[in-house]
mmCIF file of C-alpha atoms in Angstrom:
data_model
loop_
_atom_site.group_PDB
_atom_site.id
_atom_site.type_symbol
_atom_site.label_atom_id
_atom_site.label_comp_id
_atom_site.label_asym_id
_atom_site.label_seq_id
_atom_site.Cartn_x
_atom_site.Cartn_y
_atom_site.Cartn_z
ATOM 1 C CA MET A 13 82.067 168.525 26.078
ATOM 2 C CA GLN A 14 83.875 166.241 23.850
ATOM 3 C CA SER A 15 81.515 163.830 22.069
ATOM 4 C CA ALA A 16 84.158 161.453 20.459
ATOM 5 C CA PRO A 17 87.602 160.290 21.374
ATOM 6 C CA LEU A 18 90.632 161.943 19.990
ATOM 7 C CA SER A 19 92.840 159.724 17.718
ATOM 8 C CA PRO A 20 95.947 158.134 19.290
ATOM 9 C CA GLN A 21 98.010 160.524 17.250
ATOM 10 C CA ALA A 22 96.350 163.522 18.548
ATOM 11 C CA ALA A 23 96.850 162.596 22.095
ATOM 12 C CA ARG A 24 100.539 163.010 21.613
ATOM 13 C CA SER A 25 100.785 166.092 19.489
ATOM 14 C CA HIS A 26 101.818 168.315 22.270
ATOM 15 C CA GLN A 27 105.314 170.162 21.773
ATOM 16 C CA SER A 28 105.692 170.511 25.403
ATOM 17 C CA PRO A 29 105.371 167.851 28.119
ATOM 18 C CA LEU A 30 101.975 166.368 28.576
ATOM 19 C CA PRO A 31 100.541 167.202 32.054
ATOM 20 C CA VAL A 32 99.212 164.218 33.736
ATOM 21 C CA ILE A 33 97.896 163.189 37.181
ATOM 22 C CA LEU A 34 98.268 159.433 38.203
ATOM 23 C CA ASP A 35 95.579 157.941 40.202
ATOM 24 C CA CYS A 36 96.733 154.623 41.429
ATOM 25 C CA ASP A 37 96.443 151.661 43.931
ATOM 26 C CA PRO A 38 100.034 150.256 44.096
ATOM 27 C CA GLY A 39 100.187 147.377 43.409
ATOM 28 C CA HIS A 40 103.152 146.000 41.470
ATOM 29 C CA ASP A 41 101.913 147.143 38.158
ATOM 30 C CA ASP A 42 101.002 150.437 39.445
ATOM 31 C CA ALA A 43 104.287 151.156 40.738
ATOM 32 C CA ILE A 44 105.966 150.246 37.502
ATOM 33 C CA ALA A 45 103.530 152.496 35.771
ATOM 34 C CA LEU A 46 104.521 155.308 38.056
ATOM 35 C CA ILE A 47 108.360 154.603 37.503
ATOM 36 C CA MET A 48 107.800 154.680 33.819
ATOM 37 C CA ALA A 49 105.915 157.897 33.805
ATOM 38 C CA LEU A 50 108.566 159.784 35.932
ATOM 39 C CA ALA A 51 111.477 158.442 33.713
ATOM 40 C CA ASN A 52 110.141 160.103 30.689
ATOM 41 C CA PRO A 53 110.321 163.831 30.137
ATOM 42 C CA GLN A 54 107.530 163.839 27.710
ATOM 43 C CA LEU A 55 105.166 163.554 30.576
ATOM 44 C CA GLU A 56 104.901 166.139 33.471
ATOM 45 C CA VAL A 57 103.510 164.387 36.593
ATOM 46 C CA LEU A 58 101.583 167.069 38.334
ATOM 47 C CA ALA A 59 100.395 164.846 41.170
ATOM 48 C CA VAL A 60 99.798 161.273 42.357
ATOM 49 C CA THR A 61 96.662 160.310 44.044
ATOM 50 C CA THR A 62 95.724 156.919 45.566
ATOM 51 C CA SER A 63 92.788 154.798 45.720
ATOM 52 C CA ALA A 64 91.857 151.554 47.480
ATOM 53 C CA GLY A 65 91.841 148.542 45.343
ATOM 54 C CA ASN A 66 94.917 146.264 45.146
ATOM 55 C CA GLN A 67 95.236 146.775 48.858
ATOM 56 C CA THR A 68 93.544 148.864 51.624
ATOM 57 C CA PRO A 69 93.816 152.561 51.319
ATOM 58 C CA ASP A 70 96.449 153.112 54.154
ATOM 59 C CA LYS A 71 98.694 150.702 52.231
ATOM 60 C CA THR A 72 98.159 152.041 48.687
ATOM 61 C CA LEU A 73 99.030 155.514 49.932
ATOM 62 C CA ARG A 74 102.006 154.297 51.737
ATOM 63 C CA ASN A 75 103.162 152.467 48.718
ATOM 64 C CA ALA A 76 102.924 155.571 46.420
ATOM 65 C CA LEU A 77 105.031 157.489 48.952
ATOM 66 C CA ARG A 78 107.567 154.644 49.121
ATOM 67 C CA ILE A 79 107.986 154.417 45.451
ATOM 68 C CA LEU A 80 108.400 158.325 45.025
ATOM 69 C CA THR A 81 111.024 158.204 47.949
ATOM 70 C CA LEU A 82 112.868 155.591 45.996
ATOM 71 C CA LEU A 83 112.892 157.737 43.025
ATOM 72 C CA GLY A 84 113.860 160.727 44.853
ATOM 73 C CA ARG A 85 110.858 162.552 43.626
ATOM 74 C CA THR A 86 109.462 163.741 46.853
ATOM 75 C CA GLU A 87 108.451 167.134 45.501
ATOM 76 C CA VAL A 88 105.579 165.293 43.488
ATOM 77 C CA PRO A 89 102.379 166.115 45.705
ATOM 78 C CA VAL A 90 100.489 162.880 46.853
ATOM 79 C CA ALA A 91 96.893 162.697 48.197
ATOM 80 C CA ALA A 92 94.854 159.913 49.534
ATOM 81 C CA GLY A 93 91.292 159.325 48.034
ATOM 82 C CA ALA A 94 88.377 157.520 49.052
ATOM 83 C CA PRO A 95 88.612 154.760 51.443
ATOM 84 C CA LYS A 96 85.945 152.503 49.661
ATOM 85 C CA PRO A 97 83.846 152.589 46.477
ATOM 86 C CA LEU A 98 80.833 154.852 46.092
ATOM 87 C CA ILE A 99 78.309 152.263 47.046
ATOM 88 C CA ARG A 100 79.789 148.823 47.393
ATOM 89 C CA GLU A 101 82.188 147.441 50.229
ATOM 90 C CA LEU A 102 85.740 147.417 49.348
ATOM 91 C CA ILE A 103 87.264 144.359 47.659
ATOM 92 C CA ILE A 104 91.121 143.985 47.499
ATOM 93 C CA ALA A 105 93.580 141.859 45.667
ATOM 94 C CA ASP A 106 95.951 140.720 48.297
ATOM 95 C CA ASN A 107 96.141 137.407 46.803
ATOM 96 C CA VAL A 108 98.023 139.013 43.793
ATOM 97 C CA HIS A 109 99.988 141.688 45.516
ATOM 98 C CA GLY A 110 100.678 140.358 48.882
ATOM 99 C CA GLU A 111 100.327 141.729 52.504
ATOM 100 C CA THR A 112 102.005 145.119 51.849
ATOM 101 C CA GLY A 113 100.494 145.494 48.395
ATOM 102 C CA LEU A 114 104.082 145.637 47.094
ATOM 103 C CA ASP A 115 105.624 142.362 48.267
ATOM 104 C CA GLY A 116 109.036 141.518 46.979
ATOM 105 C CA PRO A 117 111.496 144.368 47.070
ATOM 106 C CA ASP A 118 112.969 146.207 50.007
ATOM 107 C CA LEU A 119 111.511 149.590 49.453
ATOM 108 C CA PRO A 120 112.463 152.609 51.795
ATOM 109 C CA GLU A 121 110.059 154.104 54.202
ATOM 110 C CA PRO A 122 108.219 157.247 53.001
ATOM 111 C CA GLY A 123 110.469 160.222 53.003
ATOM 112 C CA PHE A 124 107.777 162.719 52.985
ATOM 113 C CA GLU A 125 103.936 163.255 54.006
ATOM 114 C CA PRO A 126 100.976 163.430 51.819
ATOM 115 C CA VAL A 127 99.291 166.833 51.302
ATOM 116 C CA PRO A 128 96.315 167.666 53.481
ATOM 117 C CA LEU A 129 93.824 167.306 50.606
ATOM 118 C CA LYS A 130 91.600 164.644 49.174
ATOM 119 C CA ALA A 131 92.561 163.063 45.960
ATOM 120 C CA TRP A 132 89.823 164.948 44.076
ATOM 121 C CA GLU A 133 90.727 168.162 45.702
ATOM 122 C CA LEU A 134 94.438 167.787 44.618
ATOM 123 C CA MET A 135 93.159 166.994 41.215
ATOM 124 C CA ALA A 136 91.114 170.095 41.029
ATOM 125 C CA GLN A 137 93.906 172.215 42.436
ATOM 126 C CA GLN A 138 96.417 171.172 39.748
ATOM 127 C CA ILE A 139 93.917 171.092 36.971
ATOM 128 C CA ARG A 140 92.887 174.663 37.756
ATOM 129 C CA ALA A 141 96.545 175.776 37.807
ATOM 130 C CA SER A 142 97.673 174.104 34.443
ATOM 131 C CA GLU A 143 97.885 176.223 31.386
ATOM 132 C CA GLN A 144 97.328 173.072 29.444
ATOM 133 C CA PRO A 145 94.447 170.620 29.609
ATOM 134 C CA VAL A 146 95.534 167.799 31.841
ATOM 135 C CA THR A 147 95.415 164.046 31.118
ATOM 136 C CA LEU A 148 94.119 161.657 34.175
ATOM 137 C CA VAL A 149 95.627 158.334 34.278
ATOM 138 C CA PRO A 150 93.748 156.091 36.731
ATOM 139 C CA THR A 151 95.215 152.503 37.088
ATOM 140 C CA GLY A 152 92.864 151.432 40.041
ATOM 141 C CA PRO A 153 89.098 151.706 40.650
ATOM 142 C CA LEU A 154 87.631 154.796 39.374
ATOM 143 C CA THR A 155 86.090 156.095 42.661
ATOM 144 C CA ASN A 156 88.402 159.202 42.877
ATOM 145 C CA ILE A 157 87.960 160.138 39.165
ATOM 146 C CA ALA A 158 84.138 159.869 39.408
ATOM 147 C CA THR A 159 84.092 161.898 42.634
ATOM 148 C CA PHE A 160 86.226 164.584 40.939
ATOM 149 C CA LEU A 161 83.897 164.730 38.025
ATOM 150 C CA LEU A 162 80.790 164.967 40.361
ATOM 151 C CA ALA A 163 82.316 167.597 42.555
ATOM 152 C CA TYR A 164 83.895 169.807 39.903
ATOM 153 C CA PRO A 165 81.892 169.741 36.796
ATOM 154 C CA GLU A 166 83.204 173.143 35.822
ATOM 155 C CA LEU A 167 86.728 171.666 35.346
ATOM 156 C CA LYS A 168 85.673 168.946 33.002
ATOM 157 C CA SER A 169 86.647 171.049 29.885
ATOM 158 C CA LYS A 170 90.207 171.101 31.417
ATOM 159 C CA VAL A 171 90.653 167.472 31.271
ATOM 160 C CA GLU A 172 92.016 166.425 27.796
ATOM 161 C CA ARG A 173 91.589 162.713 28.181
ATOM 162 C CA ILE A 174 91.265 159.802 30.659
ATOM 163 C CA VAL A 175 93.775 156.998 29.995
ATOM 164 C CA LEU A 176 92.680 154.101 32.195
ATOM 165 C CA MET A 177 93.512 150.595 32.798
ATOM 166 C CA GLY A 178 90.346 148.635 33.458
ATOM 167 C CA GLY A 179 87.624 146.494 31.659
ATOM 168 C CA ALA A 180 87.796 144.244 28.740
ATOM 169 C CA ALA A 181 86.210 143.591 25.348
ATOM 170 C CA GLY A 182 86.396 139.893 26.136
ATOM 171 C CA VAL A 183 86.238 137.930 29.304
ATOM 172 C CA GLY A 184 86.999 139.300 32.885
ATOM 173 C CA ASN A 185 89.765 138.306 35.386
ATOM 174 C CA TRP A 186 87.961 138.760 38.642
ATOM 175 C CA THR A 187 84.633 137.393 37.577
ATOM 176 C CA PRO A 188 83.864 135.649 34.234
ATOM 177 C CA ALA A 189 82.469 138.921 32.913
ATOM 178 C CA ALA A 190 84.419 141.608 34.804
ATOM 179 C CA GLU A 191 87.999 143.019 35.073
ATOM 180 C CA PHE A 192 89.008 143.829 38.772
ATOM 181 C CA ASN A 193 89.232 147.561 38.716
ATOM 182 C CA ILE A 194 85.825 148.001 37.077
ATOM 183 C CA PHE A 195 84.224 145.250 39.374
ATOM 184 C CA VAL A 196 85.550 147.038 42.613
ATOM 185 C CA ASP A 197 83.455 150.195 41.732
ATOM 186 C CA PRO A 198 81.157 149.878 38.669
ATOM 187 C CA GLN A 199 79.052 152.870 39.702
ATOM 188 C CA ALA A 200 82.207 154.957 39.534
ATOM 189 C CA ALA A 201 83.169 153.562 36.219
ATOM 190 C CA ASP A 202 79.554 154.263 34.807
ATOM 191 C CA ILE A 203 80.065 157.815 35.771
ATOM 192 C CA VAL A 204 83.502 158.079 34.000
ATOM 193 C CA PHE A 205 82.306 156.284 30.793
ATOM 194 C CA ARG A 206 79.265 158.676 30.628
ATOM 195 C CA SER A 207 81.387 161.827 31.159
ATOM 196 C CA GLY A 208 81.697 162.725 27.653
ATOM 197 C CA ILE A 209 85.543 163.178 28.170
ATOM 198 C CA ALA A 210 87.718 161.349 25.727
ATOM 199 C CA ILE A 211 88.823 157.902 27.031
ATOM 200 C CA THR A 212 91.482 155.436 26.198
ATOM 201 C CA MET A 213 90.660 152.080 27.709
ATOM 202 C CA CYS A 214 93.555 149.765 28.335
ATOM 203 C CA GLY A 215 91.552 146.505 29.065
ATOM 204 C CA LEU A 216 92.609 142.987 29.428
ATOM 205 C CA ASP A 217 92.646 142.524 25.673
ATOM 206 C CA VAL A 218 95.789 144.477 25.412
ATOM 207 C CA THR A 219 97.378 143.976 28.853
ATOM 208 C CA HIS A 220 97.313 140.338 28.541
ATOM 209 C CA GLU A 221 99.442 140.927 25.444
ATOM 210 C CA ALA A 222 101.867 143.109 27.382
ATOM 211 C CA GLN A 223 103.509 139.901 29.124
ATOM 212 C CA ILE A 224 106.762 140.068 30.913
ATOM 213 C CA MET A 225 108.582 136.807 30.321
ATOM 214 C CA GLU A 226 111.432 135.343 32.635
ATOM 215 C CA ALA A 227 114.128 136.603 30.028
ATOM 216 C CA ASP A 228 112.658 140.110 30.313
ATOM 217 C CA VAL A 229 112.941 139.948 34.007
ATOM 218 C CA ALA A 230 116.730 139.127 33.579
ATOM 219 C CA ARG A 231 117.061 141.978 31.306
ATOM 220 C CA MET A 232 115.687 144.256 33.919
ATOM 221 C CA ARG A 233 118.004 142.697 36.444
ATOM 222 C CA ALA A 234 120.990 143.493 34.489
ATOM 223 C CA ILE A 235 120.294 147.184 34.513
ATOM 224 C CA ASP A 236 122.556 148.468 37.242
ATOM 225 C CA ASN A 237 120.800 150.758 39.283
ATOM 226 C CA PRO A 238 118.497 150.565 42.405
ATOM 227 C CA VAL A 239 115.252 151.315 40.578
ATOM 228 C CA ALA A 240 115.754 148.664 37.964
ATOM 229 C CA GLN A 241 116.656 146.223 40.790
ATOM 230 C CA CYS A 242 113.407 147.084 42.420
ATOM 231 C CA VAL A 243 111.398 146.472 39.337
ATOM 232 C CA ALA A 244 113.028 143.127 38.898
ATOM 233 C CA ASP A 245 112.074 142.286 42.482
ATOM 234 C CA LEU A 246 108.593 143.379 41.724
ATOM 235 C CA LEU A 247 108.304 141.424 38.524
ATOM 236 C CA GLU A 248 109.558 138.257 40.234
ATOM 237 C CA PHE A 249 107.038 138.340 42.806
ATOM 238 C CA PHE A 250 104.211 139.462 40.286
ATOM 239 C CA VAL A 251 105.099 136.355 38.073
ATOM 240 C CA ILE A 252 104.179 133.960 40.954
ATOM 241 C CA TYR A 253 100.487 134.495 40.908
ATOM 242 C CA HIS A 254 100.357 134.479 37.187
ATOM 243 C CA LYS A 255 102.084 130.855 36.867
ATOM 244 C CA ASP A 256 98.669 129.348 37.749
ATOM 245 C CA PRO A 257 97.911 127.195 34.547
ATOM 246 C CA LYS A 258 94.360 128.447 34.453
ATOM 247 C CA TRP A 259 95.441 131.777 33.089
ATOM 248 C CA GLY A 260 97.454 130.207 30.137
ATOM 249 C CA PHE A 261 100.116 132.841 30.430
ATOM 250 C CA ASP A 262 103.717 132.518 29.555
ATOM 251 C CA GLY A 263 104.833 135.319 31.626
ATOM 252 C CA ALA A 264 103.088 137.880 33.867
ATOM 253 C CA PRO A 265 100.661 140.733 32.071
ATOM 254 C CA LEU A 266 101.906 144.172 32.975
ATOM 255 C CA HIS A 267 98.473 145.942 33.139
ATOM 256 C CA ASP A 268 98.957 149.353 34.269
ATOM 257 C CA PRO A 269 102.091 150.351 32.551
ATOM 258 C CA CYS A 270 100.176 150.009 29.223
ATOM 259 C CA THR A 271 98.670 153.412 30.176
ATOM 260 C CA ILE A 272 101.915 155.296 30.070
ATOM 261 C CA ALA A 273 103.199 153.273 27.114
ATOM 262 C CA TRP A 274 100.133 154.482 25.033
ATOM 263 C CA LEU A 275 100.723 158.089 26.133
ATOM 264 C CA LEU A 276 104.404 157.808 24.899
ATOM 265 C CA GLN A 277 104.094 155.573 21.948
ATOM 266 C CA PRO A 278 100.596 155.078 20.807
ATOM 267 C CA GLU A 279 101.683 153.800 17.610
ATOM 268 C CA MET A 280 102.796 150.485 19.287
ATOM 269 C CA PHE A 281 99.133 149.789 20.060
ATOM 270 C CA ARG A 282 96.136 148.707 17.903
ATOM 271 C CA GLY A 283 92.493 149.691 18.994
ATOM 272 C CA ILE A 284 89.117 150.885 17.879
ATOM 273 C CA ASP A 285 86.820 153.596 18.723
ATOM 274 C CA CYS A 286 83.517 152.312 19.968
ATOM 275 C CA HIS A 287 80.849 152.845 22.711
ATOM 276 C CA VAL A 288 81.411 151.273 26.114
ATOM 277 C CA ALA A 289 78.765 150.792 28.829
ATOM 278 C CA ILE A 290 79.143 149.610 32.268
ATOM 279 C CA GLU A 291 76.942 146.972 33.808
ATOM 280 C CA THR A 292 75.993 148.153 37.324
ATOM 281 C CA ARG A 293 72.936 145.931 38.368
ATOM 282 C CA SER A 294 73.274 142.376 37.125
ATOM 283 C CA GLU A 295 74.151 139.626 39.524
ATOM 284 C CA LEU A 296 75.976 137.801 36.786
ATOM 285 C CA THR A 297 77.751 140.429 34.920
ATOM 286 C CA LEU A 298 78.225 143.238 37.403
ATOM 287 C CA GLY A 299 81.177 145.484 36.416
ATOM 288 C CA MET A 300 81.295 144.180 32.922
ATOM 289 C CA THR A 301 82.395 146.642 30.202
ATOM 290 C CA VAL A 302 79.941 146.272 27.396
ATOM 291 C CA VAL A 303 82.193 147.068 24.319
ATOM 292 C CA ASP A 304 79.971 147.650 21.248
ATOM 293 C CA ARG A 305 82.587 146.708 18.712
ATOM 294 C CA PHE A 306 80.129 146.450 15.719
ATOM 295 C CA GLY A 307 78.097 149.503 16.448
ATOM 296 C CA LEU A 308 75.022 147.314 17.169
ATOM 297 C CA THR A 309 73.441 149.966 19.609
ATOM 298 C CA GLY A 310 73.953 152.884 17.273
ATOM 299 C CA LYS A 311 75.272 154.861 20.271
ATOM 300 C CA PRO A 312 78.456 157.101 19.457
ATOM 301 C CA ALA A 313 81.926 156.050 20.384
ATOM 302 C CA ASN A 314 82.837 157.220 23.976
ATOM 303 C CA ALA A 315 86.192 155.465 24.135
ATOM 304 C CA HIS A 316 89.217 154.350 22.165
ATOM 305 C CA VAL A 317 89.625 150.645 23.223
ATOM 306 C CA LEU A 318 92.919 149.060 22.849
ATOM 307 C CA LEU A 319 93.004 145.504 21.599
ATOM 308 C CA GLY A 320 96.777 144.705 21.031
ATOM 309 C CA VAL A 321 100.281 145.990 21.481
ATOM 310 C CA ASP A 322 103.732 145.155 19.915
ATOM 311 C CA ARG A 323 104.974 143.289 22.957
ATOM 312 C CA GLN A 324 108.751 143.698 22.097
ATOM 313 C CA ARG A 325 108.423 147.420 21.748
ATOM 314 C CA PHE A 326 106.605 147.544 25.143
ATOM 315 C CA VAL A 327 109.298 145.514 26.929
ATOM 316 C CA ASP A 328 111.976 147.896 25.127
ATOM 317 C CA LEU A 329 110.307 151.022 26.441
ATOM 318 C CA LEU A 330 110.287 149.658 29.986
ATOM 319 C CA ALA A 331 113.996 148.746 29.760
ATOM 320 C CA ASP A 332 114.829 152.127 28.368
ATOM 321 C CA SER A 333 112.822 153.881 31.116
ATOM 322 C CA LEU A 334 114.761 151.938 33.762
ATOM 323 C CA ARG A 335 118.021 153.061 32.406
ATOM 324 C CA VAL A 336 117.225 156.677 33.185
ATOM 325 C CA TRP A 337 117.624 155.917 36.946
#
């Protein structure tokens, strides 16, 4: 069992492609993260699993299948996960992502079927078969990851790292204290952060710096292929919610693609190793990621917490990824 996170440099020391499993709840930014991952040969996407979160489980599964159909990557196995959090009732973010979960672009219908396995069963199958340790990349609630860890403790040593989008060292975006993904299933997040597996946490502190501006959307629109046009459509819809003055954004934060960008170019990010605990009981702060930046608890670091990013490099990486298609 790993007791401390690897350095960012160590996470990308592989000579061969890094095997990853993407666990997502598409969602505009999940879809863009999936597109980025499959565009870059440094990553080998072993499977895609889906969770409920941004929309209901039937819609997030369908959206993953639609994106992979658009990309012509129907060989990637896809499995649906838990229909609701471990304990709580499901909360969705349809006010952000629309009725379908991917409102905006005209996406194809799914061109293939999911495999007849649950998300955690597919994870276990792929991790067992992999010659290298596998990196898990959850960009939604952590229900599927927690279920996998509980069901297959013998495979924990074959998970190299969990690179997740969730949490914050500062304020939340769904409640004053909690970020959406962690708030949806705080009990699952607690299991993940207690697992002993190396974690990279892409929380709101970094994702709010990874904003896409109107000029960036125009840059994506100018890339002449169907995938880039889809991403431009996704971004134009996604910007609408984030124009609310209460957020103070100049553009729209691309939360989930930060996970893929860190795997590809960790040097564009800055962060710290520290202990992160999950609040699972408080009425006021349920789902809060309690980030011990100053070592006040004396507990060992269990996560590499990202706090900032070179925004221009991030946008450049997205544009380069879209030119592949």
